[in-house]
């Protein structure tokens, strides 16, 4: 497809904020019709989200989830484990690190599901979605100032929480879509051993 009739071209850029985590800009762009507009956005280093699969004693599949207070929305949210990439970090290594640090679990097998862009209107953020299985529990290593609860639920429970509005986190809702399609056999995963 030829998308030239949709492309905006940067004319100038102004840095608004450079924090420890976020980097905000205000750009002037030329629109496809030749006029100008202003775009404000945040540069983000990227992140990973993990969908950890945990069979229970009866062999029923469960997923590992977290409950964490998110200051911007002033709520405790139910989420899949996730975290941002460190500079130069390999994406799978980041997923393995975040799963272990936040939940204490290590996985013997990993499968990349895909990528999502949670807020395309004002951020460059992308989140790589990974599945993990063959979990063994060890010690968590939470970051300083990080507080969260780890628990497990069945996919049916998670789906109900999504439907009822208890889960509103965009990445977790997307993860539920992936999980449904993987469990139904509609979407296949390419599993590989942990490095």
Coordinates of N, CA and C in Angstrom, one line a residue:
X1 N 0.8 -1.2 0.0 CA 0.0 0.0 0.0 C 0.9 1.3 0.0
X2 N 0.4 2.3 -0.6 CA 1.1 3.5 -0.7 C 0.4 4.4 0.4
X3 N 1.2 4.7 1.5 CA 0.7 5.5 2.6 C 1.1 7.0 2.6
X4 N 1.7 7.4 1.5 CA 2.2 8.8 1.5 C 1.1 9.8 1.8
X5 N -0.2 9.6 1.5 CA -1.2 10.5 1.8 C -1.6 10.6 3.3
X6 N -0.9 9.7 4.1 CA -1.2 9.7 5.5 C 0.0 10.2 6.4
X7 N 1.2 10.2 5.8 CA 2.4 10.5 6.6 C 2.6 11.9 7.0
X8 N 2.9 12.1 8.2 CA 3.3 13.5 8.8 C 4.8 13.6 8.9
X9 N 5.4 14.7 8.5 CA 6.8 14.9 8.5 C 7.2 15.9 9.5
X10 N 8.2 15.5 10.4 CA 8.7 16.4 11.4 C 9.3 17.7 10.8
X11 N 8.9 18.9 11.3 CA 9.6 20.1 10.9 C 10.5 20.6 12.0
X12 N 10.1 20.5 13.3 CA 10.9 20.9 14.4 C 10.5 20.1 15.6
X13 N 11.4 20.1 16.6 CA 11.2 19.3 17.8 C 11.7 20.1 19.0
X14 N 10.9 20.1 20.1 CA 11.3 20.7 21.4 C 11.2 19.7 22.5
X15 N 12.3 19.6 23.3 CA 12.2 18.7 24.4 C 11.5 19.4 25.6
X16 N 10.5 18.7 26.1 CA 9.7 19.3 27.2 C 10.1 18.8 28.6
X17 N 10.6 17.6 28.7 CA 10.9 17.0 29.9 C 11.8 15.8 29.7
X18 N 12.9 15.7 30.5 CA 13.7 14.5 30.5 C 13.8 14.0 31.9
X19 N 13.0 13.1 32.3 CA 13.0 12.5 33.6 C 13.8 11.2 33.7
X20 N 13.7 10.5 34.8 CA 14.4 9.2 34.9 C 13.8 8.2 34.1
X21 N 12.5 8.3 33.8 CA 11.8 7.3 33.0 C 11.2 7.8 31.7
X22 N 10.6 9.0 31.7 CA 9.9 9.5 30.6 C 10.7 10.7 30.0
X23 N 10.5 10.8 28.6 CA 11.2 11.8 27.9 C 10.1 12.4 26.9
X24 N 9.7 13.6 27.2 CA 8.6 14.2 26.5 C 9.0 15.3 25.5
X25 N 8.3 15.3 24.4 CA 8.6 16.2 23.3 C 7.4 16.9 22.7
X26 N 7.6 18.1 22.1 CA 6.5 18.7 21.3 C 7.1 19.0 19.9
X27 N 6.6 18.4 18.9 CA 7.0 18.5 17.6 C 6.0 19.3 16.7
X28 N 6.5 20.1 15.8 CA 5.7 20.6 14.7 C 5.9 19.7 13.5
X29 N 4.8 19.4 12.9 CA 4.8 18.4 11.8 C 4.0 19.1 10.6
X30 N 4.5 18.6 9.4 CA 3.8 19.0 8.2 C 2.8 17.9 7.9
X31 N 1.5 18.2 7.8 CA 0.5 17.2 7.5 C 0.5 16.9 6.0
X32 N -0.2 15.8 5.6 CA -0.2 15.4 4.2 C -0.8 16.5 3.2
X33 N -1.7 17.4 3.7 CA -2.2 18.5 2.9 C -1.3 19.7 2.9
X34 N -0.2 19.7 3.5 CA 0.8 20.8 3.5 C 0.7 21.7 4.7
X35 N -0.4 21.6 5.5 CA -0.6 22.5 6.7 C 0.3 21.9 7.8
X36 N 0.3 22.7 8.9 CA 1.2 22.3 10.1 C 0.3 21.9 11.3
X37 N 0.8 21.1 12.2 CA 0.1 20.8 13.4 C 1.2 20.5 14.5
X38 N 0.8 20.5 15.7 CA 1.7 20.2 16.8 C 1.4 18.8 17.4
X39 N 2.4 18.0 17.7 CA 2.3 16.7 18.2 C 3.1 16.6 19.5
X40 N 2.5 16.3 20.6 CA 3.2 16.1 21.9 C 3.2 14.6 22.2
X41 N 4.4 14.1 22.6 CA 4.5 12.6 22.8 C 5.6 12.3 23.8
X42 N 5.6 11.1 24.2 CA 6.6 10.6 25.2 C 7.4 9.5 24.5
X43 N 8.7 9.7 24.6 CA 9.6 8.6 24.2 C 9.7 7.6 25.3
X44 N 9.6 6.3 25.0 CA 9.6 5.2 26.0 C 10.6 4.2 25.5
X45 N 11.3 3.5 26.4 CA 12.3 2.6 26.0 C 11.8 1.2 25.5
X46 N 10.5 1.0 25.7 CA 9.9 -0.3 25.4 C 9.9 -1.2 26.6
X47 N 9.1 -2.2 26.5 CA 8.8 -3.1 27.7 C 8.5 -4.5 27.2
X48 N 8.3 -5.4 28.2 CA 7.9 -6.7 28.0 C 6.7 -7.0 28.9
X49 N 5.9 -8.0 28.5 CA 4.8 -8.5 29.4 C 4.9 -10.0 29.3
X50 N 4.7 -10.7 30.4 CA 4.8 -12.2 30.4 C 3.5 -12.8 30.8
X51 N 3.1 -13.8 30.1 CA 1.9 -14.6 30.4 C 2.4 -15.9 30.9
X52 N 2.5 -16.0 32.3 CA 3.1 -17.2 32.8 C 2.0 -18.3 33.0
X53 N 2.2 -19.5 32.4 CA 1.3 -20.6 32.5 C 1.7 -21.5 33.6
X54 N 0.8 -21.8 34.5 CA 1.1 -22.6 35.7 C 0.0 -23.6 35.9
X55 N 0.4 -24.9 35.6 CA -0.6 -26.0 35.9 C -0.8 -26.2 37.4
X56 N -2.0 -26.4 37.9 CA -2.2 -26.6 39.3 C -2.1 -28.1 39.6
X57 N -2.4 -28.5 40.8 CA -2.2 -29.9 41.2 C -3.2 -30.9 40.4
X58 N -4.3 -30.3 40.0 CA -5.3 -31.1 39.2 C -5.0 -31.1 37.7
X59 N -4.0 -30.4 37.3 CA -3.6 -30.3 35.9 C -4.3 -29.2 35.2
X60 N -5.2 -28.4 35.9 CA -5.9 -27.3 35.3 C -4.9 -26.1 35.1
X61 N -5.0 -25.4 34.0 CA -4.1 -24.3 33.7 C -4.5 -23.1 34.5
X62 N -3.5 -22.4 35.1 CA -3.7 -21.2 35.8 C -2.7 -20.2 35.2
X63 N -2.9 -18.9 35.4 CA -1.9 -17.9 35.0 C -1.5 -17.1 36.2
X64 N -0.2 -16.7 36.2 CA 0.3 -15.9 37.3 C 0.0 -14.4 37.0
X65 N -0.5 -13.7 38.0 CA -0.9 -12.3 37.9 C -0.3 -11.5 39.1
X66 N -0.4 -10.2 38.9 CA 0.0 -9.3 40.0 C -1.1 -8.3 40.3
X67 N -1.1 -7.9 41.6 CA -1.9 -6.7 42.0 C -0.9 -5.6 42.4
X68 N -1.0 -4.5 41.8 CA -0.1 -3.4 42.1 C -0.8 -2.0 42.0
X69 N -0.5 -1.2 43.0 CA -1.0 0.2 43.0 C -0.3 1.0 41.9
X70 N -1.2 1.6 41.1 CA -0.6 2.5 40.0 C -1.0 3.9 40.3
X71 N 0.0 4.7 40.6 CA -0.3 6.0 41.1 C -1.0 6.9 40.2
X72 N -0.7 6.9 38.8 CA -1.4 7.9 38.0 C -3.0 7.7 38.0
X73 N -3.4 6.4 38.1 CA -4.9 6.2 38.1 C -5.4 6.0 39.5
X74 N -4.5 6.0 40.5 CA -4.9 5.9 42.0 C -5.7 4.6 42.2
X75 N -5.3 3.5 41.7 CA -6.0 2.2 41.8 C -5.0 1.1 41.9
X76 N -5.4 0.0 42.6 CA -4.7 -1.3 42.6 C -5.2 -2.0 41.4
X77 N -4.3 -2.4 40.5 CA -4.6 -3.0 39.2 C -4.2 -4.4 39.2
X78 N -5.0 -5.2 38.5 CA -4.6 -6.6 38.2 C -3.9 -6.6 36.8
X79 N -2.7 -7.2 36.8 CA -1.9 -7.2 35.6 C -1.1 -8.5 35.4
X80 N -0.7 -8.8 34.2 CA 0.3 -9.7 34.0 C 1.7 -9.1 34.4
X81 N 2.6 -9.9 34.8 CA 4.0 -9.4 35.1 C 4.5 -8.6 33.8
X82 N 5.2 -7.5 34.1 CA 5.7 -6.7 33.0 C 6.8 -5.8 33.5
X83 N 7.6 -5.3 32.6 CA 8.6 -4.3 33.0 C 9.3 -3.7 31.8
X84 N 10.0 -2.6 32.0 CA 10.7 -1.9 30.9 C 12.0 -2.5 30.6
X85 N 12.4 -2.3 29.4 CA 13.8 -2.7 28.9 C 14.8 -1.8 29.4
X86 N 15.9 -2.3 29.9 CA 17.1 -1.5 30.2 C 17.9 -1.2 28.9
X87 N 18.6 -0.2 28.9 CA 19.4 0.2 27.7 C 20.2 -1.0 27.2
X88 N 20.1 -1.4 25.9 CA 20.8 -2.4 25.3 C 20.4 -3.8 25.7
X89 N 19.4 -4.0 26.5 CA 19.0 -5.3 27.0 C 18.3 -6.1 25.9
X90 N 18.6 -7.4 25.8 CA 17.9 -8.3 25.0 C 16.4 -8.5 25.5
X91 N 15.5 -8.6 24.6 CA 14.1 -8.6 25.0 C 13.7 -9.8 25.8
X92 N 14.2 -11.0 25.3 CA 13.9 -12.2 26.1 C 14.6 -12.2 27.4
X93 N 15.8 -11.7 27.5 CA 16.5 -11.6 28.8 C 15.7 -10.7 29.7
X94 N 15.1 -9.6 29.2 CA 14.3 -8.7 30.0 C 13.1 -9.5 30.5
X95 N 12.4 -10.2 29.7 CA 11.2 -11.0 30.1 C 11.6 -12.0 31.2
X96 N 12.7 -12.7 31.0 CA 13.2 -13.6 32.1 C 13.5 -12.9 33.4
X97 N 14.2 -11.8 33.3 CA 14.5 -11.0 34.5 C 13.3 -10.5 35.2
X98 N 12.4 -9.9 34.4 CA 11.2 -9.3 35.1 C 10.3 -10.4 35.7
X99 N 10.2 -11.6 35.1 CA 9.4 -12.6 35.7 C 10.0 -13.1 37.0
X100 N 11.3 -13.3 37.0 CA 11.9 -13.7 38.2 C 11.9 -12.6 39.3
X101 N 12.2 -11.4 38.9 CA 12.3 -10.3 39.9 C 10.9 -10.1 40.6
X102 N 9.9 -10.0 39.8 CA 8.6 -9.6 40.3 C 7.8 -10.8 40.9
X103 N 7.9 -12.0 40.4 CA 7.1 -13.1 40.9 C 7.9 -14.2 41.6
X104 N 9.2 -14.3 41.3 CA 10.0 -15.3 41.9 C 10.1 -16.5 41.0
X105 N 9.3 -16.6 39.9 CA 9.2 -17.7 39.0 C 10.3 -17.7 37.9
X106 N 10.8 -18.8 37.6 CA 11.7 -19.0 36.5 C 11.0 -20.0 35.6
X107 N 11.2 -19.9 34.2 CA 10.5 -20.7 33.3 C 11.5 -21.5 32.5
X108 N 11.2 -22.7 32.1 CA 12.1 -23.6 31.3 C 11.8 -23.4 29.8
X109 N 10.6 -22.8 29.5 CA 10.3 -22.6 28.0 C 9.6 -21.3 27.9
X110 N 10.0 -20.6 26.7 CA 9.5 -19.3 26.4 C 9.0 -19.3 24.9
X111 N 7.9 -18.5 24.7 CA 7.4 -18.3 23.3 C 7.0 -16.8 23.2
X112 N 7.5 -16.2 22.1 CA 7.1 -14.9 21.8 C 5.8 -14.9 21.1
X113 N 4.9 -14.1 21.6 CA 3.5 -14.0 21.0 C 3.5 -12.9 20.0
X114 N 3.9 -11.7 20.3 CA 3.8 -10.6 19.4 C 4.2 -9.3 20.1
X115 N 3.7 -8.2 19.6 CA 4.0 -6.9 20.1 C 2.7 -6.0 20.1
X116 N 2.6 -5.2 21.1 CA 1.5 -4.2 21.2 C 2.0 -2.8 21.4
X117 N 1.2 -1.9 20.9 CA 1.5 -0.4 21.2 C 0.4 0.1 22.0
X118 N 0.6 0.3 23.3 CA -0.6 0.6 24.2 C -1.2 2.0 24.0
X119 N -0.4 3.0 23.7 CA -0.9 4.3 23.6 C -0.3 5.1 22.4
X120 N -0.7 4.7 21.2 CA -0.1 5.2 20.0 C -0.3 6.7 19.7
X121 N -1.3 7.3 20.4 CA -1.6 8.7 20.2 C -0.6 9.6 20.9
X122 N 0.1 9.1 21.9 CA 1.1 10.0 22.6 C 2.3 9.3 23.2
X123 N 2.7 8.1 22.7 CA 3.9 7.5 23.2 C 4.5 6.6 22.2
X124 N 5.8 6.4 22.2 CA 6.5 5.5 21.4 C 6.5 4.1 22.0
X125 N 5.9 3.9 23.1 CA 6.0 2.6 23.9 C 5.5 1.5 23.0
X126 N 6.3 0.4 23.1 CA 5.9 -0.9 22.6 C 6.1 -1.9 23.7
X127 N 5.3 -3.0 23.7 CA 5.4 -4.0 24.7 C 5.5 -5.4 24.0
X128 N 6.6 -6.1 24.1 CA 6.7 -7.4 23.6 C 5.9 -8.4 24.5
X129 N 5.1 -9.3 23.9 CA 4.3 -10.2 24.7 C 5.0 -11.6 24.6
X130 N 5.3 -12.2 25.8 CA 5.9 -13.5 25.9 C 5.0 -14.4 26.7
X131 N 5.0 -15.7 26.4 CA 4.4 -16.7 27.2 C 5.6 -17.5 27.9
X132 N 5.4 -18.0 29.1 CA 6.4 -18.7 29.8 C 5.7 -20.0 30.4
X133 N 6.4 -21.1 30.4 CA 5.8 -22.3 31.0 C 7.0 -23.1 31.6
X134 N 6.6 -24.2 32.4 CA 7.7 -24.9 33.1 C 8.2 -24.1 34.2
X135 N 7.3 -23.5 35.0 CA 7.6 -22.6 36.1 C 8.1 -23.3 37.3
X136 N 9.1 -22.7 37.9 CA 9.6 -23.1 39.3 C 9.7 -21.9 40.1
X137 N 9.3 -22.0 41.4 CA 9.2 -20.8 42.2 C 10.5 -20.6 43.0
X138 N 11.0 -19.4 43.1 CA 12.1 -19.1 43.9 C 11.9 -17.8 44.6
X139 N 12.9 -17.1 44.9 CA 12.8 -15.8 45.7 C 12.6 -14.6 44.7
X140 N 11.7 -13.7 45.1 CA 11.5 -12.5 44.3 C 12.6 -11.5 44.6
X141 N 12.9 -10.6 43.7 CA 13.9 -9.6 43.9 C 13.3 -8.2 43.4
X142 N 12.3 -7.7 44.2 CA 11.6 -6.5 43.8 C 12.6 -5.3 43.8
X143 N 12.3 -4.4 42.9 CA 13.1 -3.2 42.9 C 12.8 -2.4 44.1
X144 N 13.7 -1.5 44.5 CA 13.4 -0.6 45.7 C 12.2 0.2 45.4
X145 N 11.3 0.3 46.3 CA 10.1 1.1 46.1 C 9.0 0.3 45.4
X146 N 9.2 -0.9 45.0 CA 8.2 -1.7 44.3 C 7.4 -2.6 45.3
X147 N 6.1 -2.5 45.3 CA 5.3 -3.3 46.1 C 4.2 -3.9 45.3
X148 N 4.1 -5.3 45.3 CA 3.0 -5.9 44.6 C 2.7 -7.3 45.2
X149 N 1.5 -7.8 45.0 CA 1.1 -9.1 45.3 C 1.1 -10.0 44.1
X150 N 1.5 -11.2 44.3 CA 1.5 -12.2 43.2 C 0.5 -13.3 43.5
X151 N -0.3 -13.6 42.5 CA -1.4 -14.7 42.8 C -1.6 -15.4 41.4
X152 N -2.4 -16.4 41.4 CA -2.8 -17.1 40.2 C -4.3 -17.2 40.1
X153 N -4.7 -17.3 38.8 CA -6.1 -17.4 38.5 C -6.3 -18.3 37.3
X154 N -7.5 -18.9 37.1 CA -7.7 -19.6 35.9 C -8.0 -18.6 34.8
X155 N -7.8 -19.0 33.5 CA -8.1 -18.2 32.4 C -9.6 -17.7 32.4
X156 N -10.5 -18.6 32.9 CA -11.9 -18.3 33.0 C -12.1 -17.1 34.0
X157 N -11.4 -17.2 35.1 CA -11.6 -16.1 36.1 C -11.1 -14.8 35.5
X158 N -9.9 -14.9 34.9 CA -9.3 -13.6 34.3 C -10.3 -13.1 33.3
X159 N -10.8 -13.9 32.4 CA -11.8 -13.4 31.4 C -13.0 -12.8 32.0
X160 N -13.5 -13.3 33.1 CA -14.6 -12.7 33.8 C -14.3 -11.4 34.3
X161 N -13.1 -11.2 34.9 CA -12.7 -10.0 35.5 C -12.5 -8.9 34.4
X162 N -12.0 -9.4 33.2 CA -12.0 -8.4 32.0 C -13.3 -8.0 31.6
X163 N -14.3 -8.9 31.5 CA -15.6 -8.6 31.1 C -16.3 -7.7 32.1
X164 N -16.1 -7.9 33.4 CA -16.8 -7.1 34.4 C -16.1 -5.8 34.7
X165 N -15.0 -5.5 34.1 CA -14.3 -4.3 34.3 C -13.4 -4.2 35.5
X166 N -13.1 -5.4 36.1 CA -12.1 -5.4 37.2 C -10.7 -5.3 36.6
X167 N -10.5 -5.8 35.4 CA -9.2 -5.7 34.7 C -9.4 -4.7 33.6
X168 N -8.7 -3.5 33.7 CA -8.8 -2.5 32.7 C -7.5 -2.1 32.1
X169 N -6.4 -2.7 32.6 CA -5.1 -2.5 32.0 C -5.0 -3.0 30.6
X170 N -4.6 -2.1 29.7 CA -4.6 -2.4 28.3 C -3.7 -3.6 27.9
X171 N -2.5 -3.7 28.5 CA -1.6 -4.9 28.2 C -2.2 -6.2 28.6
X172 N -2.9 -6.2 29.8 CA -3.5 -7.4 30.3 C -4.7 -7.8 29.5
X173 N -5.5 -6.8 29.1 CA -6.6 -7.2 28.2 C -6.1 -7.8 26.9
X174 N -5.0 -7.2 26.4 CA -4.4 -7.8 25.1 C -3.9 -9.2 25.4
X175 N -3.2 -9.3 26.6 CA -2.7 -10.6 27.0 C -3.8 -11.7 27.1
X176 N -5.0 -11.3 27.5 CA -6.1 -12.2 27.6 C -6.6 -12.6 26.2
X177 N -6.6 -11.7 25.3 CA -6.9 -12.0 23.9 C -5.9 -13.1 23.4
X178 N -4.6 -12.9 23.6 CA -3.6 -13.9 23.2 C -3.9 -15.2 23.9
X179 N -4.1 -15.2 25.2 CA -4.3 -16.4 25.9 C -5.5 -17.2 25.4
X180 N -6.6 -16.5 25.2 CA -7.8 -17.2 24.7 C -7.5 -17.9 23.4
X181 N -6.8 -17.2 22.5 CA -6.6 -17.8 21.2 C -5.5 -18.9 21.2
X182 N -4.5 -18.8 22.1 CA -3.6 -19.9 22.2 C -4.2 -21.1 22.8
X183 N -5.0 -20.9 23.9 CA -5.6 -22.1 24.5 C -6.7 -22.7 23.6
X184 N -7.3 -22.0 22.8 CA -8.3 -22.6 21.8 C -7.6 -23.3 20.7
X185 N -6.3 -23.0 20.5 CA -5.6 -23.6 19.3 C -5.7 -22.8 18.1
X186 N -6.3 -21.6 18.2 CA -6.4 -20.7 17.0 C -5.1 -20.1 16.7
X187 N -4.3 -19.8 17.7 CA -3.0 -19.2 17.5 C -1.9 -20.1 18.0
X188 N -0.9 -20.4 17.2 CA 0.2 -21.3 17.7 C 1.3 -20.5 18.2
X189 N 2.1 -21.1 19.1 CA 3.3 -20.5 19.6 C 4.5 -21.4 19.3
X190 N 5.6 -20.7 19.1 CA 6.9 -21.4 18.9 C 7.7 -21.5 20.1
X191 N 7.6 -22.5 20.9 CA 8.2 -22.6 22.2 C 9.7 -22.9 22.0
X192 N 10.5 -22.3 22.9 CA 12.0 -22.6 22.9 C 12.5 -22.7 24.3
X193 N 13.5 -23.5 24.5 CA 14.1 -23.6 25.9 C 14.6 -22.2 26.4
X194 N 14.6 -22.0 27.7 CA 15.2 -20.8 28.2 C 16.7 -20.8 28.0
X195 N 17.2 -19.7 27.7 CA 18.7 -19.6 27.4 C 19.5 -19.7 28.7

